[in-house]
Amino acid sequence: DYDGTILWNTTPVSSFGQLEKYFSQAADQAVQPELHIRVNKRAKYDNVAKALALAQRQGLNKIGFAGMEQFAQ
């Protein structure tokens, strides 16, 4: 979110370490779920880049962006 808040299935994530654990658990599932990222247009790019890098390092490969219509203006 614009204030740096990261949510995992509507639950606030306290740190990038916790987010990494969520990503690892998702990547270890027999059928890997799709990761849908919804970014607030005022969010800091650095936080988005860190989250994407963590997801990739944990082996998630089904990553998509939701809510991109907010950037069309």
XYZ file of C-alpha atoms in Angstrom:
73
model
C 0.000 0.000 0.000
C 1.061 3.660 -0.211
C 2.208 3.583 3.442
C 4.393 0.492 3.017
C 1.816 -1.966 4.353
C 1.984 -5.374 2.721
C -0.986 -7.727 2.928
C -1.082 -11.483 2.430
C -4.672 -12.548 1.751
C -5.902 -9.411 3.583
C -3.660 -10.085 6.621
C -0.973 -7.455 7.347
C 2.582 -8.782 7.010
C 4.945 -7.539 9.712
C 8.215 -7.918 7.776
C 9.796 -9.022 4.528
C 11.027 -12.082 6.453
C 7.448 -13.090 7.169
C 6.508 -12.449 3.538
C 9.379 -14.692 2.456
C 7.965 -17.511 4.629
C 4.541 -17.115 2.998
C 6.168 -17.262 -0.435
C 8.171 -20.343 0.510
C 5.057 -22.143 1.763
C 3.188 -21.264 -1.425
C 6.075 -22.412 -3.630
C 6.248 -25.761 -1.804
C 2.628 -26.656 -2.538
C 2.048 -29.561 -4.933
C 0.117 -27.233 -7.227
C 1.702 -23.838 -6.974
C -0.899 -21.073 -6.549
C -0.900 -17.928 -8.634
C 0.461 -14.874 -6.837
C -1.677 -11.837 -7.615
C -0.028 -8.557 -6.719
C -2.178 -5.477 -6.309
C -0.045 -2.362 -5.963
C -1.299 1.002 -4.765
C -0.209 3.558 -7.355
C 1.426 5.616 -4.583
C 3.426 2.652 -3.240
C 7.192 2.909 -3.157
C 8.779 1.081 -6.060
C 11.466 -0.280 -3.737
C 8.906 -2.236 -1.680
C 7.305 -3.700 -4.794
C 10.699 -4.676 -6.221
C 11.720 -6.336 -2.924
C 8.497 -8.342 -2.796
C 8.883 -9.491 -6.414
C 12.511 -10.481 -5.820
C 11.530 -12.485 -2.722
C 8.797 -14.280 -4.629
C 11.190 -15.173 -7.422
C 13.927 -16.357 -5.033
C 11.441 -18.635 -3.269
C 10.548 -20.259 -6.578
C 7.159 -18.724 -7.313
C 6.704 -18.536 -11.057
C 3.002 -17.772 -11.485
C 3.032 -14.054 -10.715
C 0.610 -11.505 -12.074
C -0.540 -7.982 -11.355
C -4.155 -7.166 -10.495
C -5.798 -3.752 -10.568
C -3.632 -2.308 -13.316
C -6.499 -0.131 -14.553
C -5.530 2.473 -11.935
C -2.366 3.195 -13.935
C -4.154 3.716 -17.258
C -4.883 7.374 -16.646
